[in-house]
PDB file of C-alpha atoms in Angstrom:
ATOM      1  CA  UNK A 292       5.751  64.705  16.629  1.00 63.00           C
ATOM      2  CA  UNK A 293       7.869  62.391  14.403  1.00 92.00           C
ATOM      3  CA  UNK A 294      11.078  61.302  14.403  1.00 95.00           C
ATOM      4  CA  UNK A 295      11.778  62.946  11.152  1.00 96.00           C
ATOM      5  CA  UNK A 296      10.182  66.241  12.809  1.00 96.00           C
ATOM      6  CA  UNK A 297      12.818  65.369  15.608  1.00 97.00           C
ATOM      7  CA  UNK A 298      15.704  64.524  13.849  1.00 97.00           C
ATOM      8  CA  UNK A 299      15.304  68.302  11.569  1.00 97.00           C
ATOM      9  CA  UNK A 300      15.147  70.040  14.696  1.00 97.00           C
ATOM     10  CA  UNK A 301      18.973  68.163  15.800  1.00 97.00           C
ATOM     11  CA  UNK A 302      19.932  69.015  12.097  1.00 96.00           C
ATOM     12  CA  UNK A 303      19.296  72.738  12.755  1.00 95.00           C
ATOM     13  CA  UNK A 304      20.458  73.307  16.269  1.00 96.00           C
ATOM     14  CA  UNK A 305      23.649  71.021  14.898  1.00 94.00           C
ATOM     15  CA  UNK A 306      23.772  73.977  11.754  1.00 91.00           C
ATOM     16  CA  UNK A 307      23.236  76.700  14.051  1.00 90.00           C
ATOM     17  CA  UNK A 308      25.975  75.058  16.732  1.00 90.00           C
ATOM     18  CA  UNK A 309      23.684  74.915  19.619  1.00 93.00           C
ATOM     19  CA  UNK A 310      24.664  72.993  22.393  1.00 93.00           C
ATOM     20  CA  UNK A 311      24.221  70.152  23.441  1.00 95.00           C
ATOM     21  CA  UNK A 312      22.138  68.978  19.942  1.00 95.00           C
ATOM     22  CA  UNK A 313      18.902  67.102  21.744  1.00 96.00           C
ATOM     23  CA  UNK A 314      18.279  68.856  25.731  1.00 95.00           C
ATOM     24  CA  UNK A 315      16.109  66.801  28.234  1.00 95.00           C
ATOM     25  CA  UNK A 316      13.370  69.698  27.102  1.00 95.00           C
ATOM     26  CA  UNK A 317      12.820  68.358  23.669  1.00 95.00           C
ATOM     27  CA  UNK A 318      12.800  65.122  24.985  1.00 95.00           C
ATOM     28  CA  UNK A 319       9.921  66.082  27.242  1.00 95.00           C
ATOM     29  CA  UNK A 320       8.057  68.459  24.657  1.00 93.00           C
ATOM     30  CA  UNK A 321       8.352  66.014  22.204  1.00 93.00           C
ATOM     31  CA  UNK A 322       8.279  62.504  23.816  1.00 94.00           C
ATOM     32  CA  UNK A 323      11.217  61.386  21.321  1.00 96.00           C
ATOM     33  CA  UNK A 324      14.133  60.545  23.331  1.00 96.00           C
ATOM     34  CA  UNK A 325      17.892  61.390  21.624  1.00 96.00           C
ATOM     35  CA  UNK A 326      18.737  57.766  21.147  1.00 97.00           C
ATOM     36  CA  UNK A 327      15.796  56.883  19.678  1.00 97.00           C
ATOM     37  CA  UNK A 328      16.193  60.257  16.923  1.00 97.00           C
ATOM     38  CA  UNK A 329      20.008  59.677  16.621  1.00 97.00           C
ATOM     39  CA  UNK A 330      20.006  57.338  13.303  1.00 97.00           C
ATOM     40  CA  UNK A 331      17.321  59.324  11.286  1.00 97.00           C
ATOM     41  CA  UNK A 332      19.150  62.542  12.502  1.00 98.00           C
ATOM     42  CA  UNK A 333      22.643  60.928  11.254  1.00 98.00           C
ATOM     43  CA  UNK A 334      20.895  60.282   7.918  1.00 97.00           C
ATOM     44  CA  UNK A 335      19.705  63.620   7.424  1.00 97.00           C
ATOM     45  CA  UNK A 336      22.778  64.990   8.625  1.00 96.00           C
ATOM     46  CA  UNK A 337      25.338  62.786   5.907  1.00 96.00           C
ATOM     47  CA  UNK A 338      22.291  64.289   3.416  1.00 95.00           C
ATOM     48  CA  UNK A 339      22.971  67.919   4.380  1.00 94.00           C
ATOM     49  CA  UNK A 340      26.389  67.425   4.335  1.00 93.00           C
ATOM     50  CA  UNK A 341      26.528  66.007   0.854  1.00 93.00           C
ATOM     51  CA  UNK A 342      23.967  68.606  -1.002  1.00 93.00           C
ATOM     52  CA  UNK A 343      25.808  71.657   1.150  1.00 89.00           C
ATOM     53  CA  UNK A 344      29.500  70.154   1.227  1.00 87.00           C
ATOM     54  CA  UNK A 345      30.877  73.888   2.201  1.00 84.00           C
ATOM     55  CA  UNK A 346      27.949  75.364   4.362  1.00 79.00           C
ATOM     56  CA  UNK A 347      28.581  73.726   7.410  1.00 68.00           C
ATOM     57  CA  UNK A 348      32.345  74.372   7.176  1.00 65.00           C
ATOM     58  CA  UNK A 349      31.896  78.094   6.528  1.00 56.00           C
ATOM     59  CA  UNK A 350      29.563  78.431   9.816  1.00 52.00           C
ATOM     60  CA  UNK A 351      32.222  76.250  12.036  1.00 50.00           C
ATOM     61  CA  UNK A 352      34.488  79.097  10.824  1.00 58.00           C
ATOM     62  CA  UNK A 353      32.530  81.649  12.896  1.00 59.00           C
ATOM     63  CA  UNK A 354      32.168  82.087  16.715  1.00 63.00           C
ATOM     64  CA  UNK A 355      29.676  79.606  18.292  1.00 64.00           C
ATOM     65  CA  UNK A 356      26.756  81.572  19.809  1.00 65.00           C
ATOM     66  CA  UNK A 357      26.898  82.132  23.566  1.00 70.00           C
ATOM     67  CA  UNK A 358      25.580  79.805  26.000  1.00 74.00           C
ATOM     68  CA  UNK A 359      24.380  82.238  28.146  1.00 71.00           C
ATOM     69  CA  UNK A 360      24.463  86.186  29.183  1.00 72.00           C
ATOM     70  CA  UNK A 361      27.668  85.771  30.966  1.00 72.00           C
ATOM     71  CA  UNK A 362      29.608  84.446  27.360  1.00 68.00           C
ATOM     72  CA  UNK A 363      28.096  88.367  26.193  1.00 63.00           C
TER      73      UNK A 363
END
């Protein structure tokens, strides 16, 4: 996979407010590593941010999803 492909996956978990953004996982499905996705994921973040100024505010606005069964 890409970087790009990398970075949109970061951009969605980050929209979604899944935690933590990049897990060892991806790293290992993927064979990108965070630091090496972190400045084409920053770029397509600002991007998002400036088409959709208010949709990331109006998600922070809700309750994060749970981590796990016990946050249920």
């Amino acid at each position: 996979p890409s970087l790009l492909a990398a970075a949109i996956v970061a951009a969605s978990r980050k929209a979604l407010h899944v935690e933590p953004l990049w897990r060892p996982e991806l790293s290992a499905l993927t064979g990108v590593k965070e630091a090496d996705m972190l400045p084409v994921f920053e770029h397509l973040w600002a991007h998002y941010v400036k088409t959709f100024p208010n949709a990331h505010q109006k998600r922070a606005e809700k309750k994060p999803s749970p981590k796990g069964v016990n946050d249920l």
